[in-house]
Coordinates of C-alpha atoms and ligand atoms in Angstrom, one line a residue:
X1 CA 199.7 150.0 285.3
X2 CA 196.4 150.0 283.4
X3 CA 197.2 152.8 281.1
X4 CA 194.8 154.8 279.0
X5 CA 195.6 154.1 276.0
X6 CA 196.8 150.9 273.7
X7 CA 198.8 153.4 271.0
X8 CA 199.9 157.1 271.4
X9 CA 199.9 157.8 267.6
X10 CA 202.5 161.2 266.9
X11 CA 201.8 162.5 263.6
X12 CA 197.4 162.5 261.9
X13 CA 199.2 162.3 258.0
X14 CA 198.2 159.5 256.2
X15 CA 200.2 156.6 258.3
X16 CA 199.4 157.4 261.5
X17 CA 195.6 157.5 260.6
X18 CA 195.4 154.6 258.9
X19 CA 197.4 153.0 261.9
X20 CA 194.9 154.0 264.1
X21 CA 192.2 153.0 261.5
X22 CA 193.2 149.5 261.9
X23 CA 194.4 149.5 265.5
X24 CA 190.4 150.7 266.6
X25 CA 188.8 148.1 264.4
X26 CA 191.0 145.5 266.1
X27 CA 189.8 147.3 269.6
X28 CA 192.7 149.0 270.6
X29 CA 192.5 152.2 272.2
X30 CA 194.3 154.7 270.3
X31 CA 195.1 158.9 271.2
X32 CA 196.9 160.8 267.8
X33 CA 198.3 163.8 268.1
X34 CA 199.5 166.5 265.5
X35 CA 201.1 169.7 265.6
X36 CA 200.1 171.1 262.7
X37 CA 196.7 173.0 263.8
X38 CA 194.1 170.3 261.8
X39 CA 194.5 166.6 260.8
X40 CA 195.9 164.8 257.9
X41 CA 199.4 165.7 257.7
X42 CA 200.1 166.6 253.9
X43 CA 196.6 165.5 252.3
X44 CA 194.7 168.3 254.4
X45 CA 192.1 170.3 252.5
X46 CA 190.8 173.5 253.2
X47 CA 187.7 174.8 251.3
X48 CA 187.6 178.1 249.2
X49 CA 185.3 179.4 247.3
X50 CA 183.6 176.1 247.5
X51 CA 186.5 174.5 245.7
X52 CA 188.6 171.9 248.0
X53 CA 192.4 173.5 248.2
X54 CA 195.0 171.1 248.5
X55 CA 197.2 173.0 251.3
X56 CA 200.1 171.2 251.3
X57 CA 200.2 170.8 246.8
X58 CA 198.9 168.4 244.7
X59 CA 197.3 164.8 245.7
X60 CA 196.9 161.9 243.2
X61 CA 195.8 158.8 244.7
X62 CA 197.2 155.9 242.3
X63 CA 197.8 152.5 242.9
X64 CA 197.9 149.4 241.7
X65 CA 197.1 147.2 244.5
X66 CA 193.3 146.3 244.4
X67 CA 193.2 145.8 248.4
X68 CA 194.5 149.7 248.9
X69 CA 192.0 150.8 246.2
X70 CA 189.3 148.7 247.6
X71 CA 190.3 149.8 251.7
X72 CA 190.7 153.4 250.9
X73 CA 186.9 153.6 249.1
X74 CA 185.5 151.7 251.8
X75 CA 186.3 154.3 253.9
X76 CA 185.3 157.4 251.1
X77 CA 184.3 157.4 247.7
X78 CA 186.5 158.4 245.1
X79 CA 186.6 160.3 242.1
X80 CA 187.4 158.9 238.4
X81 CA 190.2 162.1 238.4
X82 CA 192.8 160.9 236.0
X83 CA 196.7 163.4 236.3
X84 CA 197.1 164.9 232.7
X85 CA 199.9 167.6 233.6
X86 CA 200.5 169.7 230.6
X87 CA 204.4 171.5 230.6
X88 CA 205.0 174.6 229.6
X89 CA 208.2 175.8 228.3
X90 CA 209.3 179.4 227.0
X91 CA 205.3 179.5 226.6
X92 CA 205.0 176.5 224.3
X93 CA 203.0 173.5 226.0
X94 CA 203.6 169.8 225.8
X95 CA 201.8 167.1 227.2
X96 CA 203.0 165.1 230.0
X97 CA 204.3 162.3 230.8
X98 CA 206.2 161.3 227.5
X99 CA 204.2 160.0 225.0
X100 CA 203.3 160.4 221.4
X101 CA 201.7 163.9 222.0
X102 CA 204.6 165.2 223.9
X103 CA 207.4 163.9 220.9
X104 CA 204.4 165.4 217.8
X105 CA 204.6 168.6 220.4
X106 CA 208.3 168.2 220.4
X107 CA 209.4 167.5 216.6
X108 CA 206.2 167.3 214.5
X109 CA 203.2 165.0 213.8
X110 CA 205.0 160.7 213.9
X111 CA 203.9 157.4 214.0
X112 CA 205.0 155.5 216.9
X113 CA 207.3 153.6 214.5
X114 CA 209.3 156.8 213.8
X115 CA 209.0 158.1 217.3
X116 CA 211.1 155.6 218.7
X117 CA 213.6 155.8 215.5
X118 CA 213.5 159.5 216.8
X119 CA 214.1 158.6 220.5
X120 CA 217.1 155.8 219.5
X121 CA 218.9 158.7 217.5
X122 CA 218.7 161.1 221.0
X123 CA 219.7 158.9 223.5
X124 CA 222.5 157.0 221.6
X125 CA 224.9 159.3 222.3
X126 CA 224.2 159.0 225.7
X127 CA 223.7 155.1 226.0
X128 CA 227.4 155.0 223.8
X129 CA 228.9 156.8 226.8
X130 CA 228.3 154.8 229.6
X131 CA 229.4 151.9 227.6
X132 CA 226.9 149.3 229.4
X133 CA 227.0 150.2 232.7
X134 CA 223.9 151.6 234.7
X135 CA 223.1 155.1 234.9
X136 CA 224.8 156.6 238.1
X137 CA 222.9 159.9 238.4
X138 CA 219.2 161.2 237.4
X139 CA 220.7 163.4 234.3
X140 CA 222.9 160.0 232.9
X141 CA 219.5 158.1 233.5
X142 CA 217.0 160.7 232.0
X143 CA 219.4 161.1 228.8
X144 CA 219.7 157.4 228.1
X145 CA 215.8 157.0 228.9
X146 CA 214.4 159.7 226.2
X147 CA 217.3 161.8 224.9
X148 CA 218.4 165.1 224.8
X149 CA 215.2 167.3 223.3
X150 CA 213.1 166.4 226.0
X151 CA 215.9 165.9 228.7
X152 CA 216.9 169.7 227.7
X153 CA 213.2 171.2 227.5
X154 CA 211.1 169.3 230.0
X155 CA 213.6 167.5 232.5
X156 CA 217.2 169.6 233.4
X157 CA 215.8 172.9 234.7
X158 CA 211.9 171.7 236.1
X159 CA 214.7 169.1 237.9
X160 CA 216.8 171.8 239.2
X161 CA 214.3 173.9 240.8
X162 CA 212.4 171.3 241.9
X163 CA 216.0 169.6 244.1
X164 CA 217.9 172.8 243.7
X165 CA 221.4 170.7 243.1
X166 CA 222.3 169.8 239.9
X167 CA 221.1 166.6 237.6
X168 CA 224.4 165.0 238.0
X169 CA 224.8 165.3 241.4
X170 CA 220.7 163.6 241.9
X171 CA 219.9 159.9 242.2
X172 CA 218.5 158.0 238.9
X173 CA 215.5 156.6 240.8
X174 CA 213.5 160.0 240.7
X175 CA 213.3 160.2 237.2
X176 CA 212.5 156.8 237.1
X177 CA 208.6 156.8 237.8
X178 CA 208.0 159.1 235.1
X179 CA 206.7 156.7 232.0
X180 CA 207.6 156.7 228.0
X181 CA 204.6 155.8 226.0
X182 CA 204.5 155.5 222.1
X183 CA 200.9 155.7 222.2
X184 CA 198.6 159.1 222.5
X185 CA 198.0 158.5 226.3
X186 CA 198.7 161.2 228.9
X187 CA 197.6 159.5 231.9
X188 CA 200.5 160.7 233.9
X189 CA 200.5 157.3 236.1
X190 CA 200.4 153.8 234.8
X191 CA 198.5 152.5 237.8
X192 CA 195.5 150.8 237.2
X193 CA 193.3 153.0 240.1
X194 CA 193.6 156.8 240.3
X195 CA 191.1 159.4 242.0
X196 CA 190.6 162.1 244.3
X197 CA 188.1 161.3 247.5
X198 CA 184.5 162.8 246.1
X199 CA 184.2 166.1 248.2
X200 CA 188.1 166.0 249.2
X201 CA 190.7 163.8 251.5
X202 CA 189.1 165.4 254.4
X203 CA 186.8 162.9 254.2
X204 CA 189.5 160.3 253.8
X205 CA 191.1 161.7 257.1
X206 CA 188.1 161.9 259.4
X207 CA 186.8 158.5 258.4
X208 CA 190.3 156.7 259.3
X209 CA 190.1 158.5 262.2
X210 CA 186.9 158.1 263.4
X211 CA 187.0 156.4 266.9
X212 CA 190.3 158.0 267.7
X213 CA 191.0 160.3 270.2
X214 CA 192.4 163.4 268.3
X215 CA 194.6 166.2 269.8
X216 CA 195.9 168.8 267.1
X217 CA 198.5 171.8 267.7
X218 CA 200.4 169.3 270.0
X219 CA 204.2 168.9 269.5
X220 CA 205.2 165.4 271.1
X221 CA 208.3 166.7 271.8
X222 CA 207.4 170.0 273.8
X223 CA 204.5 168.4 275.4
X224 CA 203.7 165.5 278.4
X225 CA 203.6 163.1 276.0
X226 CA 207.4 162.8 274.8
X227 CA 207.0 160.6 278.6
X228 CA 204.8 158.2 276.1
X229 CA 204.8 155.4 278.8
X230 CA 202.6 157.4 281.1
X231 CA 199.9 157.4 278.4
X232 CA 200.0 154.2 276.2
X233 CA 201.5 150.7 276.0
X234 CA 203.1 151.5 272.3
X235 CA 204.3 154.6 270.7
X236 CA 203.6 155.2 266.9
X237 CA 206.1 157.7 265.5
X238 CA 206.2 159.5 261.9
X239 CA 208.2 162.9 262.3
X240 CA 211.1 163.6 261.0
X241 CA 213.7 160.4 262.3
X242 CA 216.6 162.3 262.9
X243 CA 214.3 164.6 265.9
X244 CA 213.3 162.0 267.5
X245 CA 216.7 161.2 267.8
X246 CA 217.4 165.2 269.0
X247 CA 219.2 165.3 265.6
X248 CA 222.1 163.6 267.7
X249 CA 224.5 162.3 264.4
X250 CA 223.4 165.4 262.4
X251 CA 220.8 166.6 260.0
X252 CA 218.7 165.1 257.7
X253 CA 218.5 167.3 254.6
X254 CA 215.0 167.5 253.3
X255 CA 213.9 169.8 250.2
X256 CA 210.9 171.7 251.1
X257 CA 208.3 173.6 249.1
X258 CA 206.3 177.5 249.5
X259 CA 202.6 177.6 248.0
X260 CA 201.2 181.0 246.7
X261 CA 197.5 180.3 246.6
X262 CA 195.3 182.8 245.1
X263 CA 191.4 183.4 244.0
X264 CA 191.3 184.3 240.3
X265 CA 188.1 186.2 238.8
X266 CA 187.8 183.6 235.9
X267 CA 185.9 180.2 236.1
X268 CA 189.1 178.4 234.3
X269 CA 192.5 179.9 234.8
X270 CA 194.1 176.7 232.9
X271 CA 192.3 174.2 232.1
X272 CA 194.3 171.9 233.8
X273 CA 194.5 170.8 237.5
X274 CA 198.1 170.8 237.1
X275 CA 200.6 172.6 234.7
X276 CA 204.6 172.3 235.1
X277 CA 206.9 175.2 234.5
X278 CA 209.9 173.2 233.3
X279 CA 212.0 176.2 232.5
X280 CA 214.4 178.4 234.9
X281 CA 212.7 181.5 233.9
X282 CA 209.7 180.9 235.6
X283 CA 210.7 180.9 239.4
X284 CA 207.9 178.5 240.6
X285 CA 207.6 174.4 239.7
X286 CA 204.0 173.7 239.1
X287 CA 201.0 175.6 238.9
X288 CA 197.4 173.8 240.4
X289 CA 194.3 174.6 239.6
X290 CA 192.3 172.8 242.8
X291 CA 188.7 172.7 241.3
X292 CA 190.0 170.7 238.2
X293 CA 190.8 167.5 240.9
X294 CA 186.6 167.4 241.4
X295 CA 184.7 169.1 238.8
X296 CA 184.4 168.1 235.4
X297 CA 182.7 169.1 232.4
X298 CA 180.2 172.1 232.6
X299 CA 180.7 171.3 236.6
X300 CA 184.3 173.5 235.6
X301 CA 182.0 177.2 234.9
X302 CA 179.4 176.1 237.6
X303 CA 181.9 177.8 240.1
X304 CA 182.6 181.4 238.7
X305 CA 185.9 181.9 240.6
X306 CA 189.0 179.1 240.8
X307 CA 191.8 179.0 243.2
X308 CA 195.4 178.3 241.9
X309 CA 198.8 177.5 244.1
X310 CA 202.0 178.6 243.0
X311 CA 204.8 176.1 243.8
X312 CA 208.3 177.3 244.8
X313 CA 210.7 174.8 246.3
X314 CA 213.2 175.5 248.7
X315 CA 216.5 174.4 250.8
X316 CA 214.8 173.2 254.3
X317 CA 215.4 175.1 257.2
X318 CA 214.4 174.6 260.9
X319 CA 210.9 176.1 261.6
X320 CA 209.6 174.8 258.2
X321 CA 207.6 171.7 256.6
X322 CA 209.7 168.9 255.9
X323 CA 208.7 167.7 252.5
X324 CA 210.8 165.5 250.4
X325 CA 213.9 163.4 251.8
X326 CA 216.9 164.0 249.7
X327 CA 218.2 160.5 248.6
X328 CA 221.7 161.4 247.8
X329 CA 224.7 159.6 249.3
X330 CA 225.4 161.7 252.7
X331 CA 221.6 161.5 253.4
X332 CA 220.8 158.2 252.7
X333 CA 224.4 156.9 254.8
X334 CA 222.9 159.3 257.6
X335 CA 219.7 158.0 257.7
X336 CA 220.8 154.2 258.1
X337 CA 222.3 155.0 260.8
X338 CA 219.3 156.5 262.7
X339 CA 217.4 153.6 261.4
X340 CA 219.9 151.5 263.2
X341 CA 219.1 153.7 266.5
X342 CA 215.5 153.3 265.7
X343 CA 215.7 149.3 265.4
X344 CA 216.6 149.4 269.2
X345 CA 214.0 151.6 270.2
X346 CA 211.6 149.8 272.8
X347 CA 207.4 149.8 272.0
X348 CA 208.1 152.2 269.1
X349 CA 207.5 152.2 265.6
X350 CA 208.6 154.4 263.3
X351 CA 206.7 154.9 259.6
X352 CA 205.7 156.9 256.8
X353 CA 207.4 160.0 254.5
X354 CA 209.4 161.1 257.7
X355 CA 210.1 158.9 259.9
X356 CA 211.1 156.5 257.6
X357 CA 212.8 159.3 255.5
X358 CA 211.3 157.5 252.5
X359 CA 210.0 159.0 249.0
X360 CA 206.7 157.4 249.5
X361 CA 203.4 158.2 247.9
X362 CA 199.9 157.5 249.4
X363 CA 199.3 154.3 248.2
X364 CA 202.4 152.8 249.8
X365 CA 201.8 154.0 252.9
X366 CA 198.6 152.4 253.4
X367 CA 199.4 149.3 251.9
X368 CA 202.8 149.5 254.3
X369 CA 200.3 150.0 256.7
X370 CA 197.9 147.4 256.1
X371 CA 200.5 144.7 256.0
X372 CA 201.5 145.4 259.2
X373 CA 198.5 144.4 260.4
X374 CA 197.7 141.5 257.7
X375 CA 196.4 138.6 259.9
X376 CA 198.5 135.5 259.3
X377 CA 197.1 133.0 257.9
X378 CA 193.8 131.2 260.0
X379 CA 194.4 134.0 262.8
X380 CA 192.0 136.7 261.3
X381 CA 191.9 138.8 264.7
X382 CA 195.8 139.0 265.5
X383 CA 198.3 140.9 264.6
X384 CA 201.1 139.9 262.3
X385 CA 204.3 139.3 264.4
X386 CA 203.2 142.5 266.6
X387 CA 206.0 142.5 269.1
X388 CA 208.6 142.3 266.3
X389 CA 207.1 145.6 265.0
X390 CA 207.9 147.5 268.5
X391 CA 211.7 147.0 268.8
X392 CA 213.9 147.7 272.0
X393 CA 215.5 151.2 273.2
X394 CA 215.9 154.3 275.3
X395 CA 213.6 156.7 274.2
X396 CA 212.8 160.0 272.7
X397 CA 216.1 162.6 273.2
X398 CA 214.7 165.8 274.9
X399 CA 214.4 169.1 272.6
X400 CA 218.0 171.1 272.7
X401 CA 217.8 173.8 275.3
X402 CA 215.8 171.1 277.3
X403 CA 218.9 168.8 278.1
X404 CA 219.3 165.3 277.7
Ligands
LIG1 P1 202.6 163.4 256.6 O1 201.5 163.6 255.8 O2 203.8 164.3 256.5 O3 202.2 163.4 258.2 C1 203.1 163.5 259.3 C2 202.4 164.3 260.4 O4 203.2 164.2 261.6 C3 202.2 165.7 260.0 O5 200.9 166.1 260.1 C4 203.1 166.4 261.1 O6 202.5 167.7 261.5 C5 203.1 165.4 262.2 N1 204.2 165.6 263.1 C6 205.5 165.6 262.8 N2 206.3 165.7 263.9 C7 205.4 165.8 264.9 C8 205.6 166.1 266.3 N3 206.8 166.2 266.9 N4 204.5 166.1 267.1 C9 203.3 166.0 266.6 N5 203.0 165.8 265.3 C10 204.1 165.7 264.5 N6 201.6 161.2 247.1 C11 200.8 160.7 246.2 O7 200.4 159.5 246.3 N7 200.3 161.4 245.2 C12 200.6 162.8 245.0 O8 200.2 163.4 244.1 C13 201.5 163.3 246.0 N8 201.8 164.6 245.9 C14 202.6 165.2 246.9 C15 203.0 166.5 246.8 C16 203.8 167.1 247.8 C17 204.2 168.6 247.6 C18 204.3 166.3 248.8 C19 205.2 166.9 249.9 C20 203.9 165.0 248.9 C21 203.1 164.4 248.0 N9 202.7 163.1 248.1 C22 201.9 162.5 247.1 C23 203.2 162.2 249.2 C24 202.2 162.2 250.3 O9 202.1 163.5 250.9 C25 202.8 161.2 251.4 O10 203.0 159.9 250.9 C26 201.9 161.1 252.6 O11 201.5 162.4 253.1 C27 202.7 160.4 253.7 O12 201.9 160.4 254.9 P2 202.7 160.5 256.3 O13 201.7 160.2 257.3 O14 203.9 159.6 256.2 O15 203.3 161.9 256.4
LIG2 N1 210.1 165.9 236.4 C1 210.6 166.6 235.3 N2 209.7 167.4 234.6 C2 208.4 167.5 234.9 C3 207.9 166.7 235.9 C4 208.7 165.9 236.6 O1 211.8 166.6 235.1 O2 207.7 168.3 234.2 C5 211.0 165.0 237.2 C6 211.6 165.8 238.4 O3 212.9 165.4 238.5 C7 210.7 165.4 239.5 C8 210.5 163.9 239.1 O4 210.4 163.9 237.7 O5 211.4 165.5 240.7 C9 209.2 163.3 239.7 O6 208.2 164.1 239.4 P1 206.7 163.9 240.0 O7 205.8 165.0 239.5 O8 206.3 162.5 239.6 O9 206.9 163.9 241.6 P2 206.4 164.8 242.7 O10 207.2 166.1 242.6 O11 205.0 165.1 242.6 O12 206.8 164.1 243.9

């Protein structure tokens, strides 16, 4: 049967619109739907007082890969924004991430020569005790990486709120990203390209998806089209993996996160788009300040109000946003083996944060993305290895209450 569409895409974040970016340039036919009320998944804007709000918390583009920087300002221009977070503990601020700044903040004006003699005498302790093997958790990796001063002040308690278990008991890899400098740099990434989209990711959103059919406040699941078949040749998938699966081997764990946005009667609460609360005191992670992400300079008083967004993590429940996958041993075990379940599912693909139940930032989405459909080499116009993309299987499991 001729069916209406080549791809029904589930999910309008960042994946599934650059999938069906991609897909229409190549002519396919492609229908996304969302249920979220608007498009974009987790880079959705909203403006207030003329100042584009992040809903869903901060978004730093940052890459390194030319061909993601060039795609994604093909499609919209971006910004020079650079990430500068600034901590503040027990109301004393240090710059972010570890550089010279941050260990002058922490111990007193030194050269770089006698910051590192500084940083050898606070980690030794902790690079004696493991005795040359790697670190096995985030607090063994964060105390051999920089010490205890800054592991104590800036790292242990923002970690604990932010994953609400405890340093020992959280993978080394999330610390991991965050760089040590011994030069006055607090570019928080070491990527070579970094922005925001000029007038917001909206922008970003509606461009990939220009050409698409769109359908928002649409739940695959509790609509016609968990019967996919009917509608396209291929399914694209990126919710959660273990509900497509009708959470059959358990539940995914996923940390999730509240935002308290306010208006504020000043022109500059902070002057900083983002500031860190890295002690337990303070009940909320990070503060934003949205306009800082697009106006800079005198552009900052232009705007006599600002908006800011508390952020409180949380424990994920059903009924809310799915965030951040937690890596730790149970999870990652659980999620192989609806990966495996996935491998064998016919016409379906599954990608991005959730589906893949994968740590991913922007940038790696789209350049996942865009190798998916990298041409090989003298066959421009086809895609890469399609059919091995869109594995064999059953199907979608029916909601509970719905039965299967
Ligand atoms: P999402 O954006 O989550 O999109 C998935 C979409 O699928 C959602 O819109 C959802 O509503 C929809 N969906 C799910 N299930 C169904 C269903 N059953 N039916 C219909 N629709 C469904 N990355 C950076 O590079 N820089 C940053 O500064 C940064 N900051 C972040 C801050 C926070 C708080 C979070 C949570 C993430 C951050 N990220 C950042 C990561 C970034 O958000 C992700 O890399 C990106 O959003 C992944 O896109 P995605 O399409 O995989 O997922
Ligand atoms: N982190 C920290 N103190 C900070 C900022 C980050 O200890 O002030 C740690 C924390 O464990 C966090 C990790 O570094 O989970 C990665 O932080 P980042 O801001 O890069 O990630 P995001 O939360 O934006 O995904």
């Amino acid at each position: 049967m001729n069916k209406k569409y080549d791809y029904l895409i589930v999910g309008s974040g960042l994946f599934g619109a650059t999938f069906a970016h991609l897909a229409t340039r190549r002519g396919k036919r492609c229908l996304v739907i969302d249920r979220r009320p608007h498009l974009g998944g987790n880079i959705r804007c909203e403006c207030v007082e003329g100042i584009n709000v992040h809903l869903y918390g901060a978004h730093i583009f940052h890459t390194d890969n030319r061909e993601v920087w060039e795609f994604v300002n093909a499609i919209t221009e971006f910004n020079r924004y650079t990430n500068c977070p600034v901590a503040n503990y027990k109301g004393r601020l240090y710059n972010l991430p570890f550089n010279m700044n941050t260990f002058c903040q922490m111990w007193g004006p030194l050269t770089p020569a006698e910051a590192r003699g500084k940083i050898e005498e606070q980690r030794r302790e902790a690079v004696e005790a493991l005795g040359g093997r790697a670190p096995q958790n985030l607090e063994e990796q964060a105390l051999t990486l920089v010490g205890n001063d800054i592991y104590r002040t800036l790292i242990q308690e923002y970690t604990e709120k932010q994953w609400g278990r405890r340093c020992t008991d959280l993978p080394a890899f999330i610390i991991r990203r965050l760089p040590v400098r011994f030069v006055f740099d607090n570019n928080y990434f070491n990527d070579r390209y970094q922005g925001i989209p000029v007038g917001g990711y909206n922008r970003l959103v509606e461009g990939l998806l220009a050409g698409s059919d769109c359908r928002t406040g649409v739940d695959f699941f509790h609509s016609d089209y968990r019967d996919w078949r009917r509608h396209a040749d291929r399914l694209v998938y990126t919710g959660p993996l273990d509900e497509y699966f009708g959470f059959r081997l358990g539940r995914l764990d996923w940390r999730t996160v509240s935002f308290r946005t306010r208006v504020e009667e000043t022109p500059n609460y902070q002057g900083n788009a983002v500031v860190n609360y890295t002690s337990h005191d303070v009940p909320y992670t990070r503060v934003i300040e949205h306009k800082h992400f697009e106006c800079f300079g005198p552009e900052v008083d232009a705007c006599p109000r600002t908006v800011v967004s508390e952020e409180y993590p949380a424990e994920y429940k059903p009924g809310m946003e799915p965030y951040y996958p937690v890596n730790d041993e149970r999870n990652n075990a659980l999620a192989d083996a609806y990966r495996a379940l996935a491998a064998r599912e016919q016409g379906v693909l599954f990608g991005g944060r959730l589906a893949e139940y994968r740590y991913y930032d922007m940038a790696p989405v789209v350049e996942k993305v865009l190798a998916l459909f990298a041409a090989p080499a003298g066959e421009e116009s086809v895609f890469a290895a399609e059919e091995s993309l869109f594995a064999a299987g059953e199907g979608p499991v029916p909601p509970a209450g719905e039965g299967q």
